[in-house]
Short mmCIF file of C-alpha atoms in Angstrom, two decimals:
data_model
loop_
_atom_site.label_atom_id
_atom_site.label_comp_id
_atom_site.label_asym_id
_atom_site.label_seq_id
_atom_site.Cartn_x
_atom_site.Cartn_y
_atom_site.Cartn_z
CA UNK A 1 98.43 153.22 85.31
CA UNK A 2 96.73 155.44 87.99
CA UNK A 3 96.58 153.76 91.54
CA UNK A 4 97.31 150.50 89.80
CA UNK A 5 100.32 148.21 90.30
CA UNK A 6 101.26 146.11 87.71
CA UNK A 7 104.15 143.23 88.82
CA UNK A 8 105.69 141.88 85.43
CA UNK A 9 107.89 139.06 86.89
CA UNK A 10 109.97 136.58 85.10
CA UNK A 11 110.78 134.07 87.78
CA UNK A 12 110.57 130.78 85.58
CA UNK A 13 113.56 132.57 83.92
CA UNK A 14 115.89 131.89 86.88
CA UNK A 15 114.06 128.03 87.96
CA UNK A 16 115.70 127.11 84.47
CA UNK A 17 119.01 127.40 86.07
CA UNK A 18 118.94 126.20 89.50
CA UNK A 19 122.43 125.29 89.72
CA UNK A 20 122.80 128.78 90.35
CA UNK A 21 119.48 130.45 91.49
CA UNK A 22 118.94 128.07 94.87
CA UNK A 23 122.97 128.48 96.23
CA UNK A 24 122.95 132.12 95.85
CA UNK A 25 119.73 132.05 98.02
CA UNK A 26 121.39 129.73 100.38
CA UNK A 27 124.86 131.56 100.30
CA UNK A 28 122.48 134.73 101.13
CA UNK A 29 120.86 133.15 103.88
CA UNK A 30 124.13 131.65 105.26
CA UNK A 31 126.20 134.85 105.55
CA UNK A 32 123.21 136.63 106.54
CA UNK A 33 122.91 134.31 109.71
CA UNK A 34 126.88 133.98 110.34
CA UNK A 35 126.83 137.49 109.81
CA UNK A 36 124.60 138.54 112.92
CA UNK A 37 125.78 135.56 115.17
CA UNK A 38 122.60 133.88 115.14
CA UNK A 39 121.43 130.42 116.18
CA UNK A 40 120.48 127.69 113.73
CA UNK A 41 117.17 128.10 114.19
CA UNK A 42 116.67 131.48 113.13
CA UNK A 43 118.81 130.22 109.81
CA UNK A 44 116.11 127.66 109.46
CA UNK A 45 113.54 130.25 109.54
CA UNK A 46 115.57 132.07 106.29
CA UNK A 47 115.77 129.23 104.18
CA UNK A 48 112.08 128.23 104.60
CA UNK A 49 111.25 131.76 104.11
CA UNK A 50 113.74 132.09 101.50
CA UNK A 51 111.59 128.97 99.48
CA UNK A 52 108.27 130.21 100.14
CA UNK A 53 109.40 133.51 98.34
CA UNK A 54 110.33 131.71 95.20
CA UNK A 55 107.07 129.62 95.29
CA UNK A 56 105.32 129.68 92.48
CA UNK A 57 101.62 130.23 94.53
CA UNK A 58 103.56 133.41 95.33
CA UNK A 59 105.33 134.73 92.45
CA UNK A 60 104.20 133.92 88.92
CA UNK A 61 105.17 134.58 85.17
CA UNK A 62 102.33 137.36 84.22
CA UNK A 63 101.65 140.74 85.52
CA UNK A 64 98.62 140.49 88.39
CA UNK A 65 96.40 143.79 88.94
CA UNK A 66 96.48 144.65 93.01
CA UNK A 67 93.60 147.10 92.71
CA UNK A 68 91.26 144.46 91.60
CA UNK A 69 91.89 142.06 94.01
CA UNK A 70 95.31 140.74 92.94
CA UNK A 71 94.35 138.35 90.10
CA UNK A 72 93.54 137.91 86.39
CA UNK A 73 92.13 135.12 84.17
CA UNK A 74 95.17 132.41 83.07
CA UNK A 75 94.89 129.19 81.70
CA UNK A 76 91.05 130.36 81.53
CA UNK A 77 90.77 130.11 85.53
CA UNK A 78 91.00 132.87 87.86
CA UNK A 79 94.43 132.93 89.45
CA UNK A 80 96.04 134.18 92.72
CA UNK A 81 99.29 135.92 93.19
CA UNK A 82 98.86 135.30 97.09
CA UNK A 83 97.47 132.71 98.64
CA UNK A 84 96.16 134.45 102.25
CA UNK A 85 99.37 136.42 101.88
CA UNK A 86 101.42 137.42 103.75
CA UNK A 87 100.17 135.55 106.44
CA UNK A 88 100.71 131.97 104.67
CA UNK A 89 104.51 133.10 104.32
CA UNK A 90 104.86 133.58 108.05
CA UNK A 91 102.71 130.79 109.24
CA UNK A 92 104.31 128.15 107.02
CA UNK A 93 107.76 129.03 108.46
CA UNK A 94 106.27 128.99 112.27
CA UNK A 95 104.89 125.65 110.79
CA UNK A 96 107.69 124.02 110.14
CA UNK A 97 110.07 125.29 112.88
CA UNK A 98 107.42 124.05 115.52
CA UNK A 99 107.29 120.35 113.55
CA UNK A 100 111.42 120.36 114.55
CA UNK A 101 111.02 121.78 118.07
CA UNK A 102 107.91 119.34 118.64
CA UNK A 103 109.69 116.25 117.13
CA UNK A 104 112.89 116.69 118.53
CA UNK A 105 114.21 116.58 114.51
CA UNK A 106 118.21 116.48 114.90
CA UNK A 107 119.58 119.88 113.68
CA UNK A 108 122.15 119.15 111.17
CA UNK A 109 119.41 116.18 109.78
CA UNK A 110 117.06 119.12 109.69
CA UNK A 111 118.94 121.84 107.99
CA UNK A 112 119.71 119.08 105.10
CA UNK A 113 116.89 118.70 104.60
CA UNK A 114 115.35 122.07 104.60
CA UNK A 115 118.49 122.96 101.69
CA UNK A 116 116.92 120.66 99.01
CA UNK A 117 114.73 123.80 98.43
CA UNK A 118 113.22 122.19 94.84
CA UNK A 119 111.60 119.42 97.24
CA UNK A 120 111.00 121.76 99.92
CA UNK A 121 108.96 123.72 97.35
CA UNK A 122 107.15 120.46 96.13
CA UNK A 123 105.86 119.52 99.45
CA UNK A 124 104.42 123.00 100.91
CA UNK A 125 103.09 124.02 98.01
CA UNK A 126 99.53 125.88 99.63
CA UNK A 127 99.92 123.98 102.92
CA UNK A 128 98.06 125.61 105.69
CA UNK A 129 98.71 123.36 108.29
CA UNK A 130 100.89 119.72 108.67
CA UNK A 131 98.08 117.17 109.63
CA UNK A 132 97.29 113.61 109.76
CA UNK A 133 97.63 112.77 105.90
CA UNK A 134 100.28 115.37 104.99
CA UNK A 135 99.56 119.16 104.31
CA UNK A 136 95.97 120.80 104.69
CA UNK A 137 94.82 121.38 102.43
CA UNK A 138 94.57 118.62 98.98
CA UNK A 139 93.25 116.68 96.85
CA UNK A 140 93.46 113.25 95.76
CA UNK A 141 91.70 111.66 92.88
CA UNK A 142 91.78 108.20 92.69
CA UNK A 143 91.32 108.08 89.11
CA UNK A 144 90.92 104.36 88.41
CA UNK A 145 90.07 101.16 90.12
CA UNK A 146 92.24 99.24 88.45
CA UNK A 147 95.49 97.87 89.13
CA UNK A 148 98.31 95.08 88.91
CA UNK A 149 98.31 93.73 92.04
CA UNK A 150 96.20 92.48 94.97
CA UNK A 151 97.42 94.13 97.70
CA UNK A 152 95.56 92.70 101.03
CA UNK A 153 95.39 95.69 102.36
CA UNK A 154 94.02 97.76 100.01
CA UNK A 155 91.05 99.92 101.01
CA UNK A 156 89.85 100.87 97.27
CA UNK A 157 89.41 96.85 96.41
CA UNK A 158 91.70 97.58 93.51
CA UNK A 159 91.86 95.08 90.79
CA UNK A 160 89.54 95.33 88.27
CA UNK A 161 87.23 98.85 87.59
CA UNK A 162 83.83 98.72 89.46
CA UNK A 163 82.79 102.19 88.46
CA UNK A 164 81.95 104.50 85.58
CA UNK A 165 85.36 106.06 85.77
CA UNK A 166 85.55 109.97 84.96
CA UNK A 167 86.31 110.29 81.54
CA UNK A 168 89.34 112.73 80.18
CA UNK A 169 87.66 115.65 80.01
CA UNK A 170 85.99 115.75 83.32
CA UNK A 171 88.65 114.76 85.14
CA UNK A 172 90.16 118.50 83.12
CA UNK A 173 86.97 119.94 84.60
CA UNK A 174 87.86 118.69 87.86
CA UNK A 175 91.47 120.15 87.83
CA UNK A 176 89.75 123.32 86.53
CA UNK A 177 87.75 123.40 89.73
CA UNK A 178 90.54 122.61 92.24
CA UNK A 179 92.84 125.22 91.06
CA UNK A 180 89.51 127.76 91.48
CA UNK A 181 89.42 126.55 95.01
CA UNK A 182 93.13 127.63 95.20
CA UNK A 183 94.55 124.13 96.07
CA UNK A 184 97.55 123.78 94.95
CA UNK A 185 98.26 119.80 96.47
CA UNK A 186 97.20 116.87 93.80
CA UNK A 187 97.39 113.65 93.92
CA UNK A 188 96.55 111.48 91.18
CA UNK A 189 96.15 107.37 92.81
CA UNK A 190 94.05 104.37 92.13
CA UNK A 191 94.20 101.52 91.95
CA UNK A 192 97.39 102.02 89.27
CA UNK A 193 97.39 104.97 87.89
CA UNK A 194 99.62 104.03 85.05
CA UNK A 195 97.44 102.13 83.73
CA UNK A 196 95.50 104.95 82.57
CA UNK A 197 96.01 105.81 79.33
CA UNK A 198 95.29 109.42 79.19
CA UNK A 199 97.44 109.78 82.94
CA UNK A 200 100.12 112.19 81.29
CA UNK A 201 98.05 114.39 79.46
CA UNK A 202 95.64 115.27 82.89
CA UNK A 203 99.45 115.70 84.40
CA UNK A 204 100.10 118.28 82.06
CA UNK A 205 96.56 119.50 82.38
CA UNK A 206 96.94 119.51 86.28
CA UNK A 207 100.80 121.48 85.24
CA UNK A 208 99.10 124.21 83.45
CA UNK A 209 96.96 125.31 86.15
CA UNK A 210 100.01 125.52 88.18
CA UNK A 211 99.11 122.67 90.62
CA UNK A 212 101.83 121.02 92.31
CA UNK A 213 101.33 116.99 91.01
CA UNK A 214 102.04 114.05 92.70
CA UNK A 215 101.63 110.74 91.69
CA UNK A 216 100.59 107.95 94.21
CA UNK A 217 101.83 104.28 92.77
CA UNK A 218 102.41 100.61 93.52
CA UNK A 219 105.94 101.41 91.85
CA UNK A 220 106.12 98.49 89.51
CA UNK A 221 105.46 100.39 86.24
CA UNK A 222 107.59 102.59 86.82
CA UNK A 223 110.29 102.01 84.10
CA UNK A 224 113.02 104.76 83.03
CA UNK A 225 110.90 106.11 80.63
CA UNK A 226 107.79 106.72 82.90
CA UNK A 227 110.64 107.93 85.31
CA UNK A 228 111.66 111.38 82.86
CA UNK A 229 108.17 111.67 81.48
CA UNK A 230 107.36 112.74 85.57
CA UNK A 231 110.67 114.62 85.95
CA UNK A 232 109.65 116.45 82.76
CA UNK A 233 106.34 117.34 84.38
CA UNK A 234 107.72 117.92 87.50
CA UNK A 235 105.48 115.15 89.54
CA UNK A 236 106.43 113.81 93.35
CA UNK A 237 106.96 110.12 93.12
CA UNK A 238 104.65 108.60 95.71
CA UNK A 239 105.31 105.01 96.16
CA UNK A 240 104.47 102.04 98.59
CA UNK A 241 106.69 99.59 100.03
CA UNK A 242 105.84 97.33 102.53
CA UNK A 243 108.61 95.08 103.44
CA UNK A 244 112.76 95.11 102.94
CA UNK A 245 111.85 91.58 103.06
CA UNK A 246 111.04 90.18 99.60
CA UNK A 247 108.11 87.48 100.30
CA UNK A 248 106.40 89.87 102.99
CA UNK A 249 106.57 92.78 101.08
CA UNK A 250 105.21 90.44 97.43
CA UNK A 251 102.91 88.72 100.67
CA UNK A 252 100.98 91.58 101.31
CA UNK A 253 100.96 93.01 97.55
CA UNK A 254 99.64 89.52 96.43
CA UNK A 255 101.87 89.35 93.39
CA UNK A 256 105.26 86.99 93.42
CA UNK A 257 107.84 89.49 91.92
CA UNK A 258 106.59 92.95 93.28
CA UNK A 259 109.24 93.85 95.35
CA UNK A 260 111.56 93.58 92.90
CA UNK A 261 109.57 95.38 89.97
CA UNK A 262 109.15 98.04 93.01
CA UNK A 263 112.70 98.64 93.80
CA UNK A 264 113.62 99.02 90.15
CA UNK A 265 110.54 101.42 90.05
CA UNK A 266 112.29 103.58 93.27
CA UNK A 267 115.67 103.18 91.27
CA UNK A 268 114.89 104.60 88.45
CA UNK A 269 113.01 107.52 90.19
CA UNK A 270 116.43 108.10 91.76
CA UNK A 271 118.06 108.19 88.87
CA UNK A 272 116.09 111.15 87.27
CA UNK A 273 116.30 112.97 90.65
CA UNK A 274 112.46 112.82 91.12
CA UNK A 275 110.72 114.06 94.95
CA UNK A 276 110.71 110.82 96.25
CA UNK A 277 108.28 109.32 98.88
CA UNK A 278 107.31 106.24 100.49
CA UNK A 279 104.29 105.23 102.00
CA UNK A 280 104.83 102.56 104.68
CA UNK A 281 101.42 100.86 106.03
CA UNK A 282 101.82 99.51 109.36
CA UNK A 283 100.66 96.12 110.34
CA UNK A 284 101.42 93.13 112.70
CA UNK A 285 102.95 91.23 109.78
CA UNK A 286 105.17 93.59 108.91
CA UNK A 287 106.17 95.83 111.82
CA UNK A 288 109.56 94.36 111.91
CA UNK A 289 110.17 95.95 108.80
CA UNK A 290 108.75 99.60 109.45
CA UNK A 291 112.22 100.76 110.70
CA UNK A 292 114.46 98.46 107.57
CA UNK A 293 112.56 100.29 105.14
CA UNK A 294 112.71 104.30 106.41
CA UNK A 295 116.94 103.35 106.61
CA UNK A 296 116.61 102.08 102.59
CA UNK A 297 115.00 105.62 102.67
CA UNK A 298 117.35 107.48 104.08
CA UNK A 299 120.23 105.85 102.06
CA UNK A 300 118.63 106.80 98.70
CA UNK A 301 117.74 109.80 99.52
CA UNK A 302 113.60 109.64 100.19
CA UNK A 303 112.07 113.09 101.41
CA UNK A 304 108.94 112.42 102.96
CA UNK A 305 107.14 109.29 104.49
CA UNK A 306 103.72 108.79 105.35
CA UNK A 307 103.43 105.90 107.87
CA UNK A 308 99.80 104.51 107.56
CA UNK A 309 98.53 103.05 110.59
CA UNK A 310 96.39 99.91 108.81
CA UNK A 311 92.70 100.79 108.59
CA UNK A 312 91.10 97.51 108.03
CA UNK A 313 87.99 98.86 105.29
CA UNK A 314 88.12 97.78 101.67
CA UNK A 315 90.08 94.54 101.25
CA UNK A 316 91.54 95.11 104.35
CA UNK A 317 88.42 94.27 105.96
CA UNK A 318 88.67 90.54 105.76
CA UNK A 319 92.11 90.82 107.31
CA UNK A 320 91.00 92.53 110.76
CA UNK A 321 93.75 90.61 112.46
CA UNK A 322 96.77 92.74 110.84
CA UNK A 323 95.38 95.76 112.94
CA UNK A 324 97.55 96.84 114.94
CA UNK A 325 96.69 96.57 119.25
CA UNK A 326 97.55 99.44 121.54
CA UNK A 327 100.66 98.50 122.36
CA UNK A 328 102.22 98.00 119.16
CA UNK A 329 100.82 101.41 118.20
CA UNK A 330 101.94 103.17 121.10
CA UNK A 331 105.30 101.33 119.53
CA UNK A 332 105.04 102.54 115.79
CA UNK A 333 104.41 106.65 117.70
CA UNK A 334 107.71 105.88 119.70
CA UNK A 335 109.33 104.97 116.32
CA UNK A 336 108.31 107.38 114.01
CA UNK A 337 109.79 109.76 116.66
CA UNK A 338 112.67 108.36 116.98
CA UNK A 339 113.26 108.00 113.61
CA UNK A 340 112.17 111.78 112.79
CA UNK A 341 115.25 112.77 115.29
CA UNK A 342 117.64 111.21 112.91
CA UNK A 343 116.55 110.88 109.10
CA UNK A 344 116.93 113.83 106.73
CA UNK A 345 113.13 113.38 105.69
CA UNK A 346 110.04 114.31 107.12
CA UNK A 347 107.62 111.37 108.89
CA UNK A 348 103.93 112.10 108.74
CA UNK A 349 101.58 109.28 110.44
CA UNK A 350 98.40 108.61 108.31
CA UNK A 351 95.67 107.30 110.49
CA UNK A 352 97.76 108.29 114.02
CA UNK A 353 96.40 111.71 114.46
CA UNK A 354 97.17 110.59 118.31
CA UNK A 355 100.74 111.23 116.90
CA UNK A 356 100.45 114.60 118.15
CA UNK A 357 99.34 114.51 121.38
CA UNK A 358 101.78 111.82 122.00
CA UNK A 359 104.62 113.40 120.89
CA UNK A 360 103.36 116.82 123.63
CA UNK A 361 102.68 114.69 126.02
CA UNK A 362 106.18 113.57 126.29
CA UNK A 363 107.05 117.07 126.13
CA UNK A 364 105.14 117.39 129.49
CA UNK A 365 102.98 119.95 127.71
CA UNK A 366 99.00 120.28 128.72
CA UNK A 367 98.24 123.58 128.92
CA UNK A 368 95.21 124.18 126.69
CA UNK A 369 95.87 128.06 125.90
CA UNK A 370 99.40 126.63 124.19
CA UNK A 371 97.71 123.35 122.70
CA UNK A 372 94.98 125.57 121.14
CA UNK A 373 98.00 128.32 119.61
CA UNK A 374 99.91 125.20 118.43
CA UNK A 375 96.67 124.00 116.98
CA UNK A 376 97.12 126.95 114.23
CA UNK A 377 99.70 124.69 112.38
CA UNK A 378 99.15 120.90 113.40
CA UNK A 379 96.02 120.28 112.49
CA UNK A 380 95.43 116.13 113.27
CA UNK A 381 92.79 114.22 111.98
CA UNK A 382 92.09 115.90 108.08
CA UNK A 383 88.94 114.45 107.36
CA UNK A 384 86.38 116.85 107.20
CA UNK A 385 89.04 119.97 107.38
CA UNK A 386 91.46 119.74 104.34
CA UNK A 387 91.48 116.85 102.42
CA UNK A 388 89.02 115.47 99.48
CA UNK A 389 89.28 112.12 98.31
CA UNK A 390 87.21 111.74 94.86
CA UNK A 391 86.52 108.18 93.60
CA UNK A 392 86.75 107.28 90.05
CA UNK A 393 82.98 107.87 89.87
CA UNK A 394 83.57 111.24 90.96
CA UNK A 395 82.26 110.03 94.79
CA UNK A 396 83.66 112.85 97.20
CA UNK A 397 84.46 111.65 100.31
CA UNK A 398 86.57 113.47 103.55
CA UNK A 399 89.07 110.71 103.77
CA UNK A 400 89.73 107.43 101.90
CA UNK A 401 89.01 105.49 104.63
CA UNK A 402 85.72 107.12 105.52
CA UNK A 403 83.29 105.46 102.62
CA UNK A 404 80.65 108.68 103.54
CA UNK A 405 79.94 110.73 100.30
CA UNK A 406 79.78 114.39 100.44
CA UNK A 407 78.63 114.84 97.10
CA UNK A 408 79.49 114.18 93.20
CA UNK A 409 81.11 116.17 90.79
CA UNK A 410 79.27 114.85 87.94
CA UNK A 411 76.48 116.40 89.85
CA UNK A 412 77.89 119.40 91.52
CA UNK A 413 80.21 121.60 91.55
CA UNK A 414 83.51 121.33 93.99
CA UNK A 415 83.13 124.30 95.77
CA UNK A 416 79.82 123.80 96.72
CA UNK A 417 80.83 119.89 98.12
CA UNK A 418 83.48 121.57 99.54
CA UNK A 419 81.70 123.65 101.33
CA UNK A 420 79.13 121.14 102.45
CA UNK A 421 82.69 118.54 103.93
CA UNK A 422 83.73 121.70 105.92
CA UNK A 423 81.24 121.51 107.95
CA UNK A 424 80.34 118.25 108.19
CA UNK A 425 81.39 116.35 111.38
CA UNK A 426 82.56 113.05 111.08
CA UNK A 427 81.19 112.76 114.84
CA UNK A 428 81.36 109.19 116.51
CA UNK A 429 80.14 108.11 119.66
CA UNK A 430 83.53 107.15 121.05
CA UNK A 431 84.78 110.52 119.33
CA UNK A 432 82.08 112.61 121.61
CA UNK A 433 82.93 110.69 124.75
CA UNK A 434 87.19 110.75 124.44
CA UNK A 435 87.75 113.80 122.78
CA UNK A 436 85.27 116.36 124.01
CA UNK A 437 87.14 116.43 126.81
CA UNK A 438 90.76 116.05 126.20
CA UNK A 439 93.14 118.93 125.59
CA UNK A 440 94.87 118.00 122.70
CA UNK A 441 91.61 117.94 120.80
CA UNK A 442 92.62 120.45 118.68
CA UNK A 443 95.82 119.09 117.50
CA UNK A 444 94.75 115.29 117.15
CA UNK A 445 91.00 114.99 117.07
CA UNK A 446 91.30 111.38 116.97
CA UNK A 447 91.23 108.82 113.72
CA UNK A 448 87.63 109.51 112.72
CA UNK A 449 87.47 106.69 110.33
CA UNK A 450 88.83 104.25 113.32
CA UNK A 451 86.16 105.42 115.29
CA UNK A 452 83.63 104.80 112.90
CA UNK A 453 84.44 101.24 112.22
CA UNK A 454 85.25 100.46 115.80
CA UNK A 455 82.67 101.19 118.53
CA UNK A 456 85.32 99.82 120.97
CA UNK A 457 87.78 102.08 120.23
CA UNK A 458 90.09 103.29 123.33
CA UNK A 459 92.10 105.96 122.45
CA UNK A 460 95.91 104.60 123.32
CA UNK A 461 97.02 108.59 124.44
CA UNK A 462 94.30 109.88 126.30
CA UNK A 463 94.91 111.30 129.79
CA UNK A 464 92.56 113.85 131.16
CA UNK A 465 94.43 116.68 132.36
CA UNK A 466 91.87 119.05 133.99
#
């Protein structure tokens, strides 16, 4: 073989029997950190470390030639062994560790939930950084506009389609070009996505390519079938729920009879041990209910919540009112952290890249030297940085909420509209004049798309700290 190493590793052998694989890891790591006397933090650092060394973006099932540049055709798509390694495998576990310290996350909540290494593997699959939106970077393709319910919030008007939608095969040529990229994150939304009949066999496209799937749902469809046919596959559960409270949760989803299709949707995710999140989007009508419905969470075991700050574009437009003032949004920060300290999930805020500056800020921290290192791995606003959202008429835009398109990929291909949102600024007036400025820029950034549709926007966490 010369100078050339060739890696033949088997690892899909051992995820067929986790019941052993991921406690003898853990058992390692445990007597490992007893072992040397060492503080739970430093364990921490093992098991994440211990995950990303049984990810599959790391280790794969066919033989990868280092010489020439560590990959080979699969799947008929050029295919990494490493994704910036080793680098990635360090900075994720910094990552994650600073998320805790910064949030205050209770240890023994943490730990547990740093053990369910399957889930922990679902949700950093690729990520360079933990941002507004979840992990940096992904992709979401909202694949259809149409859906079963009204919700009043919705910013993709779902209902009925209004577009050309991207037919089977392109939406394969699409996943082609993502895992190219070397994105591992996607997200397949709508509107419903169940009600797309080809939704399974682009799953098991998006598989193949060794993406990490999730699906993002309204939860009513899902039935116990639908439930093993995404265990089978492997898919993250992604599902909205609004209200512990029947009418204001079927209130803002506009049907009678939602909330209970949706719980028996989350049930029956539960049941087939599916990654299980909730989004929660935060309003005056339902505020109340913000703090009811992460405890549900935390009693069925949920993993992850993204807590949308309400964005009023899209339907939501002609309910302005629901918005949420400073006050009650300097509120929902002071309860997502409090919450973080005690649930065994982890919170992200959607729409609140403030979220980070808020939570340093009542660390006491404002040096900019520290700010800009932390920066590295909280990443704040992700439009225009990590994230493509792709209509169903293959629109690209930086962020669901910012109705700007970057491109098409009927027209185009993704790396070149990828290139083109990287360095496009999603630059406000309000943006230039509060953030410029401020030393948390770099780990908040501010909502662009709030900015954008509100020309009197105050941000609710600036101080100027010279």
């Amino acid at each position: 073989m010369g100078n050339k190493l060739i890696a033949w590793i088997r690892i899909q052998e051992l995820y067929k029997h986790p019941t052993i694989f991921y406690p003898f890891l853990l058992g390692t790591a445990i007597t490992w950190s007893e072992a040397m006397m060492i503080d739970w933090r430093v364990f921490a650092i093992s098991i994440v470390i211990t995950y990303l060394l049984t990810n599959e973006a790391f280790i794969s099932n066919e033989y990868f030639d280092y010489e020439e540049g560590m990959e080979m055709e699969k799947f008929g798509l050029r295919m990494k062994l490493f994704y910036d390694a080793p680098l990635l495998i360090v900075k994720q576990a910094v990552m994650i560790m600073l998320y805790a310290w910064l949030t205050g996350w209770n240890k023994r909540a943490f730990l547990r939930w740093a053990m369910r290494l399957q889930n922990l593997l679902h949700a950093g699959a690729g990520t360079k950084q933990i941002c507004c939106f979840g992990v940096n970077p992904h992709v979401v393709w909202e694949m259809t506009g149409r859906c079963n319910l009204r919700c009043v919030h919705c910013h993709a008007f779902g209902g009925e389609a209004k577009y050309s939608e991207l037919t089977t095969e392109e939406g394969k040529a699409l996943i082609d070009q993502v895992a190219a990229l070397g994105i591992r994150t996607f997200v397949f939304t709508g509107g419903e996505p169940l009600l797309r009949n080809d939704l399974f066999e682009l799953i098991a496209y998006a598989r193949s390519k060794r993406l990490t799937v999730y699906i993002a749902t309204n939860g009513t469809l899902i039935t116990r079938e639908v439930a093993k046919l995404l265990s089978r596959y492997k898919v993250g559960a992604v599902i909205g729920l609004d209200g512990m409270n029947p009418e204001i949760h079927d209130g803002i989803r506009g049907v009678k009879g939602a909330y209970d299709a949706v719980i028996r949707g989350i049930e029956n995710c539960v049941a087939e041990n599916l990654y299980l999140h909730l989004n929660i989007v935060a309003t005056r009508r339902n505020f109340d209910e913000i703090e009811r419905i992460i405890d549900y969470g935390s009693e069925i075991g949920v993993y992850s919540y993204f807590i949308y700050n309400f964005v009023p574009i899209g339907r939501g437009g002609a309910i302005r009112e629901y918005a949420l003032g400073r006050e009650n949004f300097k509120a929902l920060l002071d309860l997502i952290l409090r919450k973080q300290r005690e649930v065994r999930a982890i919170i992200i805020p959607v729409a609140a890249p403030e979220y980070w500056a808020y939570a340093l800020q009542r660390r006491g921290l404002h040096d900019r030297r520290l700010i800009g290192f932390l920066g590295h791995f909280i990443g704040g606003c992700l439009a225009d940085k990590g994230m493509m959202y792709i209509k169903p008429n293959g629109d690209v835009w930086a962020c669901p909420f910012i109705p700007v398109p970057m491109g098409n990929v009927r027209e185009e291909g993704l790396d070149k509209i990828w290139r083109r949102l990287s360095s496009f600024k999603c630059e406000s007036a309000s943006e230039r004049s509060q953030c410029d400025d401020c030393e948390y820029r770099r780990v908040c950034g501010g909502c662009k798309a709030r900015m954008m549709i509100d020309h009197s926007y105050i941000c609710p966490v600036h101080v100027h700290h010279p």
